[in-house]
mmCIF file of C-alpha atoms in Angstrom:
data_model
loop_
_atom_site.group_PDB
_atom_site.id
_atom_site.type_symbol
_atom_site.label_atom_id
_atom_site.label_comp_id
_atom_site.label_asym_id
_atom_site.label_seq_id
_atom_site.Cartn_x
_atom_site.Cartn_y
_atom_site.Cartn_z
ATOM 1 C CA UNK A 1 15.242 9.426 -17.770
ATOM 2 C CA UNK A 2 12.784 9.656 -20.840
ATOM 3 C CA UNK A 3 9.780 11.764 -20.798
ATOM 4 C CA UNK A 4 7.388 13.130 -22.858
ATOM 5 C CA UNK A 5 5.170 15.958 -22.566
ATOM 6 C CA UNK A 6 2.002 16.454 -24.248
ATOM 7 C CA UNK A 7 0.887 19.955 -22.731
ATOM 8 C CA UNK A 8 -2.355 20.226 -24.762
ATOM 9 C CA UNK A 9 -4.516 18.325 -22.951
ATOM 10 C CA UNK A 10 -7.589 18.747 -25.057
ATOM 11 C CA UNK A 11 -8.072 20.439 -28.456
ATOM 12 C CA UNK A 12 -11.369 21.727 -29.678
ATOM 13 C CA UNK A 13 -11.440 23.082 -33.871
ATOM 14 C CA UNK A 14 -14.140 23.599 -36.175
ATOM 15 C CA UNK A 15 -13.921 21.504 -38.978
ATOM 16 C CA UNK A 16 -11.458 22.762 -41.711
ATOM 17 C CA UNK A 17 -9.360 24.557 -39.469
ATOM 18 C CA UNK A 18 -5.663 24.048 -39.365
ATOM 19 C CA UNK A 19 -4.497 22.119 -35.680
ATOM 20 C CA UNK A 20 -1.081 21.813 -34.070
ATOM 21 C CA UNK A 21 -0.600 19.145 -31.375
ATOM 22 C CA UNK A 22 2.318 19.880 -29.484
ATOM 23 C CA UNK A 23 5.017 17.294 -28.027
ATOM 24 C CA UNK A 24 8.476 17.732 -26.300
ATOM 25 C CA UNK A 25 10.797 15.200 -25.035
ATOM 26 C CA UNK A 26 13.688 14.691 -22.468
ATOM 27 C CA UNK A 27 16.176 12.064 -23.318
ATOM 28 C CA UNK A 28 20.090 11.918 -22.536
ATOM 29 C CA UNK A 29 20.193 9.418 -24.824
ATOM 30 C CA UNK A 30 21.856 10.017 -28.563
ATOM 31 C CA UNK A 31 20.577 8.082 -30.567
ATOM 32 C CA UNK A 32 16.395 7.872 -30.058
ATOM 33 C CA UNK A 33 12.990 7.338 -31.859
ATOM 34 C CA UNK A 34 9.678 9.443 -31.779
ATOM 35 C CA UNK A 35 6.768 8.222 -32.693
ATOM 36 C CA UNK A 36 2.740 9.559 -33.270
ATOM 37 C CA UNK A 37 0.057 7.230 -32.641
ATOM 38 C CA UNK A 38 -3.899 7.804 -33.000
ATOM 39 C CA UNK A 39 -6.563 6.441 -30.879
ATOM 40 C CA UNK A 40 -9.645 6.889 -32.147
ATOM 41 C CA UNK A 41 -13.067 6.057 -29.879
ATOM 42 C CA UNK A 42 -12.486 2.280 -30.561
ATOM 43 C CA UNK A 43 -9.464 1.593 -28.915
ATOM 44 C CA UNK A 44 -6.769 0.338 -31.192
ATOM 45 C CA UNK A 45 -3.785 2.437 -31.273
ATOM 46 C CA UNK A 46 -2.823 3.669 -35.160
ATOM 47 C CA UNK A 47 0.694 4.359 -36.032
ATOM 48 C CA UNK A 48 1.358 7.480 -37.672
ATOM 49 C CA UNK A 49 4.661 8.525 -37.689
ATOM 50 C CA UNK A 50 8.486 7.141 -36.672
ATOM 51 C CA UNK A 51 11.655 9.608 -36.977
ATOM 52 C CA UNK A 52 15.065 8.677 -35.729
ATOM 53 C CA UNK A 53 16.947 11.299 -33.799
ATOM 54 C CA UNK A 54 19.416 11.323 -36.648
ATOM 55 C CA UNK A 55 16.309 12.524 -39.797
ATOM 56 C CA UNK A 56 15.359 16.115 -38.551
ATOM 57 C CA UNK A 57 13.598 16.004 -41.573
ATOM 58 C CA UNK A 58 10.150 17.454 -41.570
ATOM 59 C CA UNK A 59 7.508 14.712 -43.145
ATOM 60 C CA UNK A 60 4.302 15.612 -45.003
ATOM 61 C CA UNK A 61 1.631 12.767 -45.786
ATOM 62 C CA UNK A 62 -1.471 14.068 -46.716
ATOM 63 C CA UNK A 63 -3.172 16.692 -44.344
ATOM 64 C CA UNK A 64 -0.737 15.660 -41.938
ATOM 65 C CA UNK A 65 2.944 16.903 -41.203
ATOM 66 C CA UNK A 66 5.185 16.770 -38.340
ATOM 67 C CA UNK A 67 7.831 19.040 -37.853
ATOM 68 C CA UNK A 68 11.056 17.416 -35.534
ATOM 69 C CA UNK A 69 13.367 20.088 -33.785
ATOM 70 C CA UNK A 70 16.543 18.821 -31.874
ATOM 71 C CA UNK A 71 17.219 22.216 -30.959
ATOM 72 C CA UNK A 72 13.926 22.455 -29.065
ATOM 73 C CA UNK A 73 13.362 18.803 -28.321
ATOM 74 C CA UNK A 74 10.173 19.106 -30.013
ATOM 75 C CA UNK A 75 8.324 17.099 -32.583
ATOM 76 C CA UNK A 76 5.026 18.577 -33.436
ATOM 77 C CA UNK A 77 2.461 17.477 -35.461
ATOM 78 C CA UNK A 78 0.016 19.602 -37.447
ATOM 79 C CA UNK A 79 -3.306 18.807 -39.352
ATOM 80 C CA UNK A 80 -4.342 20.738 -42.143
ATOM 81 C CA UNK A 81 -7.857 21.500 -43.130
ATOM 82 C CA UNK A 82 -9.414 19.093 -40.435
ATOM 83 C CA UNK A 83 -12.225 16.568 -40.474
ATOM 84 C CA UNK A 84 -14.351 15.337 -38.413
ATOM 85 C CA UNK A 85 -12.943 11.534 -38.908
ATOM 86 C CA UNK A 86 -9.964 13.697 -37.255
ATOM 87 C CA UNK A 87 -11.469 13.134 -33.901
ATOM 88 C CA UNK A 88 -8.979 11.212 -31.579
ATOM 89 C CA UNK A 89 -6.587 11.456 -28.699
ATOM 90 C CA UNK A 90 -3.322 11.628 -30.477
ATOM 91 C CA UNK A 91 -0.202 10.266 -28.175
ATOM 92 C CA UNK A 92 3.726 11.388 -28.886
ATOM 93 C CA UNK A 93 5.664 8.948 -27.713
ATOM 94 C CA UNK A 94 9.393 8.306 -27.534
ATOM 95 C CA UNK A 95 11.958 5.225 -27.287
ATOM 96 C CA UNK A 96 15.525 5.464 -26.153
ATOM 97 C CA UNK A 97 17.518 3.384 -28.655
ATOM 98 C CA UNK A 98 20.236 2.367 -25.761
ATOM 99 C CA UNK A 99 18.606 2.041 -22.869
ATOM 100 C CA UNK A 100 15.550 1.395 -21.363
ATOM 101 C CA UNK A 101 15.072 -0.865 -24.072
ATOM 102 C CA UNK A 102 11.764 -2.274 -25.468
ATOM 103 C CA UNK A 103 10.162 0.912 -23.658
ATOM 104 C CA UNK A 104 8.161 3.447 -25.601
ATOM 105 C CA UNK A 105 7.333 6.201 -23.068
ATOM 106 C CA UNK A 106 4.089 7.636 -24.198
ATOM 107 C CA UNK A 107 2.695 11.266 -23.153
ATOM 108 C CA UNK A 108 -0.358 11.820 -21.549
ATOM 109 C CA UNK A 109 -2.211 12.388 -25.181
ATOM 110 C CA UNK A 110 -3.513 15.423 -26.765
ATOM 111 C CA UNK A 111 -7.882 14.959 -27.294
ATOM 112 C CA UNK A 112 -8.958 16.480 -30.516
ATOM 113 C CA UNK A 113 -12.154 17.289 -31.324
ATOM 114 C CA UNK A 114 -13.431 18.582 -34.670
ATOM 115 C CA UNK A 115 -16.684 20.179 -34.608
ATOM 116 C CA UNK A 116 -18.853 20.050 -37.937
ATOM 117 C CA UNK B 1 -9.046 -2.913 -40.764
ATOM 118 C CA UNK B 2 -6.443 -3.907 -37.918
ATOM 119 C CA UNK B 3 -3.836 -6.592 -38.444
ATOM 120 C CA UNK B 4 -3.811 -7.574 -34.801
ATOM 121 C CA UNK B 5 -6.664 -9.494 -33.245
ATOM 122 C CA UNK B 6 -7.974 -9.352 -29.878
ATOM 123 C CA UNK B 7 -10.693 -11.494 -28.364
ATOM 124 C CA UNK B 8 -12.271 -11.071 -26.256
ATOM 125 C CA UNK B 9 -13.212 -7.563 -26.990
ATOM 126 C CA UNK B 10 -15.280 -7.038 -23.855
ATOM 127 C CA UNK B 11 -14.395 -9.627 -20.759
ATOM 128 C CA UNK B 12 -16.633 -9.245 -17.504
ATOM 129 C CA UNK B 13 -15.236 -10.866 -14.524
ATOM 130 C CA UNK B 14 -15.363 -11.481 -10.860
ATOM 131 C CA UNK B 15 -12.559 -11.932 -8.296
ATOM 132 C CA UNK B 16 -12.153 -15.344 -7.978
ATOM 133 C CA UNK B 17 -12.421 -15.847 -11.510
ATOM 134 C CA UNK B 18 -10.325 -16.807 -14.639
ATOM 135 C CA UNK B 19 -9.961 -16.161 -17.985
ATOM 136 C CA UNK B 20 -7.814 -15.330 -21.265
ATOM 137 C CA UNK B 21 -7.139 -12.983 -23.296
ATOM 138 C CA UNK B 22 -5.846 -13.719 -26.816
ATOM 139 C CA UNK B 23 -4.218 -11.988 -29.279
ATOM 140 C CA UNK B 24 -3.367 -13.109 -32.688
ATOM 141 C CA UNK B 25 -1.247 -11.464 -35.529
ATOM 142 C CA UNK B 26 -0.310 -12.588 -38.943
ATOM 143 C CA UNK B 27 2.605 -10.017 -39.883
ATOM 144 C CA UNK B 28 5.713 -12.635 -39.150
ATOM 145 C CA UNK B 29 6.242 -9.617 -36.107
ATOM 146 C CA UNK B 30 8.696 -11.514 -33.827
ATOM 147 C CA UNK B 31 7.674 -9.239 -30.576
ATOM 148 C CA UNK B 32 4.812 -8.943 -29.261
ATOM 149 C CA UNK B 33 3.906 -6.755 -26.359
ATOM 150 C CA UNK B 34 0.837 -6.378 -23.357
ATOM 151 C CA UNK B 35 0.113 -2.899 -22.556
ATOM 152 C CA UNK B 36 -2.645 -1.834 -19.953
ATOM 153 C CA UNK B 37 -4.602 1.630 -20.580
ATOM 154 C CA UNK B 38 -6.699 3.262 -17.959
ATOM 155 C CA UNK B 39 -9.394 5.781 -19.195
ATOM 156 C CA UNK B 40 -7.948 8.989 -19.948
ATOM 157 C CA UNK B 41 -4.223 7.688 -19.631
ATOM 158 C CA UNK B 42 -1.509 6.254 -21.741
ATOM 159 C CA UNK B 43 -0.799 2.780 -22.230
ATOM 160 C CA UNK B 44 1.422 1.288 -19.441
ATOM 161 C CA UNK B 45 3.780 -1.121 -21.071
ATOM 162 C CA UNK B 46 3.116 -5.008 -18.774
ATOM 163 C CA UNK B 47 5.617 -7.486 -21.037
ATOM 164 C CA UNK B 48 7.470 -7.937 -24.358
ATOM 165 C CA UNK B 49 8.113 -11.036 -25.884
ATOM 166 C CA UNK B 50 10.566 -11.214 -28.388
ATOM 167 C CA UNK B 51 11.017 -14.385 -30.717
ATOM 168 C CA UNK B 52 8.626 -16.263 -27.887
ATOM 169 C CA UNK B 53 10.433 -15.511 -25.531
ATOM 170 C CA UNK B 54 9.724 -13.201 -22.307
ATOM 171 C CA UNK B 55 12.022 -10.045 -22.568
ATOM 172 C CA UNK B 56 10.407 -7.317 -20.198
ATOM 173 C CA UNK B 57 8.112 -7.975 -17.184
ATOM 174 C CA UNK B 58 7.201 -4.761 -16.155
ATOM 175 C CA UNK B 59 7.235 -6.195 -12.070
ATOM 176 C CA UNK B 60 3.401 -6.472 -13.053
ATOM 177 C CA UNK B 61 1.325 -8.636 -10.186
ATOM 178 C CA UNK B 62 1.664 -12.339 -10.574
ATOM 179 C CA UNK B 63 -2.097 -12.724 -11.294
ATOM 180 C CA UNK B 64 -1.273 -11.443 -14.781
ATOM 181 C CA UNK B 65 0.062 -14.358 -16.584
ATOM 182 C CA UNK B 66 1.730 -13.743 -20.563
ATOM 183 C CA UNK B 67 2.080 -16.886 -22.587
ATOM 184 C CA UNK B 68 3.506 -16.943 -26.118
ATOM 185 C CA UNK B 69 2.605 -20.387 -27.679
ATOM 186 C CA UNK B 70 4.016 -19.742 -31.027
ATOM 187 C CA UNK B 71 5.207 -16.385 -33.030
ATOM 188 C CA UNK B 72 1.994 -15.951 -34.276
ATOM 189 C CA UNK B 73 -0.331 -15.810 -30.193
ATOM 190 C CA UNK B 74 0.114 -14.027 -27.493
ATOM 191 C CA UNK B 75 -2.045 -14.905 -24.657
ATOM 192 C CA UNK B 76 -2.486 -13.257 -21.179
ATOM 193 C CA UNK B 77 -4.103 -14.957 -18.580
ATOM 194 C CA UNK B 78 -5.798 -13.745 -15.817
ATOM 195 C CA UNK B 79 -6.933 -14.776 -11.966
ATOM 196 C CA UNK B 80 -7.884 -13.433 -8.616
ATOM 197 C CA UNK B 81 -8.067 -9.688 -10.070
ATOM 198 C CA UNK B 82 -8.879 -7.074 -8.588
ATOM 199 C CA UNK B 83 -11.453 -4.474 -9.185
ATOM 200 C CA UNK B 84 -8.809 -1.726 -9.951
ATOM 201 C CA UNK B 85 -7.721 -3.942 -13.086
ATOM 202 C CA UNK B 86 -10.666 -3.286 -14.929
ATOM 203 C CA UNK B 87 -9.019 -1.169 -18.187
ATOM 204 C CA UNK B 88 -8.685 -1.644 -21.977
ATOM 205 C CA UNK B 89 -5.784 -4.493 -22.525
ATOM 206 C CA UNK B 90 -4.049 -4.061 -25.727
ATOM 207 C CA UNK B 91 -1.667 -6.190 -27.497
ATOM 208 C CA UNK B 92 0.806 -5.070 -30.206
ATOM 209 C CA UNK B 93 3.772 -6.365 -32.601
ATOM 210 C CA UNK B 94 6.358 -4.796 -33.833
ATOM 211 C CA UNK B 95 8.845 -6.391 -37.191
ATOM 212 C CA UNK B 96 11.874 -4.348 -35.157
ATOM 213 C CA UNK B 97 13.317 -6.901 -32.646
ATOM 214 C CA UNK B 98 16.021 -4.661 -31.663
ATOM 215 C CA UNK B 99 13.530 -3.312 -29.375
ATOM 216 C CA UNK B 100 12.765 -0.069 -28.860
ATOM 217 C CA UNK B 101 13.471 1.308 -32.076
ATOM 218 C CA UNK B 102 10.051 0.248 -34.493
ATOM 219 C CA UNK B 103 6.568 1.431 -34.433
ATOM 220 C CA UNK B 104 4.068 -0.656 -33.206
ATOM 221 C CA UNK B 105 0.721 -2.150 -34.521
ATOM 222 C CA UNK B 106 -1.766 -2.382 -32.179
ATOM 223 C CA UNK B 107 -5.081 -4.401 -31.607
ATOM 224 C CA UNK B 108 -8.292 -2.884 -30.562
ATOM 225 C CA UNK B 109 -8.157 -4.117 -27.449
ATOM 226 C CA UNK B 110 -10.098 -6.120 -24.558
ATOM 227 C CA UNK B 111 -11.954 -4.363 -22.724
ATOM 228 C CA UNK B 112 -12.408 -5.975 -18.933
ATOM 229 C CA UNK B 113 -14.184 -5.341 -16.189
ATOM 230 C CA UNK B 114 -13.464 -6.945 -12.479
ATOM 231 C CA UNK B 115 -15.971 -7.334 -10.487
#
């Protein structure tokens, strides 16, 4: 069975400081996709990120970078120099490619909060 | 600015009543998806629709009713509720119809309240 597991459960920086939300997965399937997603205090859901079990590359855009590790079954995602606008529970999430199929499982979320 | 409308955005109800909730995307996404999200959890995945048609049901209570008029709507229609299905109701869509393996774009969400 899939699972995710977000063990941050809430995150507390000072603005400009460097963050790492944490996120490992469980899967016995080989061929799987990981996603980040944003929420901010309005609701909607913002995609972030999508890496295939196959691209262990590690992705920069911006402040943001992720950093996927098959070895660990981890796929971390650091902010650097933080902003307030940062703010937001931030969910990992993970889809098995051949089964359970057209189900993300999503972790339990990671709240970040950026002090001024 | 999302790309995925939701209206209501806030939906009061009582028991015995019923109502709709739309959602609306101009992408050309072929599947569209119903996710529930209580405060302070993830979103719980209710149905997928994929090219109009109804893929997953997530064995979700019958008084939660998904209707896909065209590609472009997703409507879910509710009656005889319950207070413990007050939560924020979001619809998303997804270009991947293989699904499973594409990101998803997500509305803001309605936000109801049972009564």
């Amino acid at each position: 069975a899939q699972k995710v597991t977000q063990a941050q459960t809430e995150i507390s920086v000072v603005e400009k400081e460097d963050v790492t939300l944490d996120c490992v997965y469980e899967t016995r399937d080989t061929t799987y996709y990981l996603f980040w997603y944003k929420q901010p205090p309005s609701g909607e859901l913002v995609f972030l990120i999508r890496r295939n079990s196959f691209d262990e590359q590690n992705e920069i855009s911006g402040r943001y970078s992720w950093n996927f590790q098959k070895s660990t079954s981890s796929f971390n995602f650091t902010i650097t120099a933080s902003q307030v606008v940062d703010s937001a529970v931030y969910f990992c999430a993970l889809s098995e490619a051949n089964t359970n199929a057209g189900k993300s499982t999503f972790g339990d979320g990671t709240t970040l909060t950026v002090k001024p | 600015d999302t790309e995925v409308t939701q209206t209501p955005k806030h939906l009061v109800m009582g028991m015995t009543n019923k109502k709709s909730l739309k959602c609306e995307q101009h992408m050309g996404h072929r599947a569209m998806y119903w996710y529930k999200q209580k405060a302070k959890k993830p979103p719980e995945l209710m149905f997928v629709y994929s090219y109009e048609k109804l893929s997953i049901n997530e064995s979700v209570p019958s008084r939660f009713s998904p209707e896909c008029p065209n590609s472009s709507l997703l409507n879910l229609h509710l009656h005889a509720l319950q207070p413990e299905d007050s939560a924020l109701y979001l619809c998303a869509s997804s270009p991947y119809i293989r699904l499973n393996t594409g990101e998803l774009f997500f509305g803001e969400g309605s936000r109801l309240t049972v009564l």
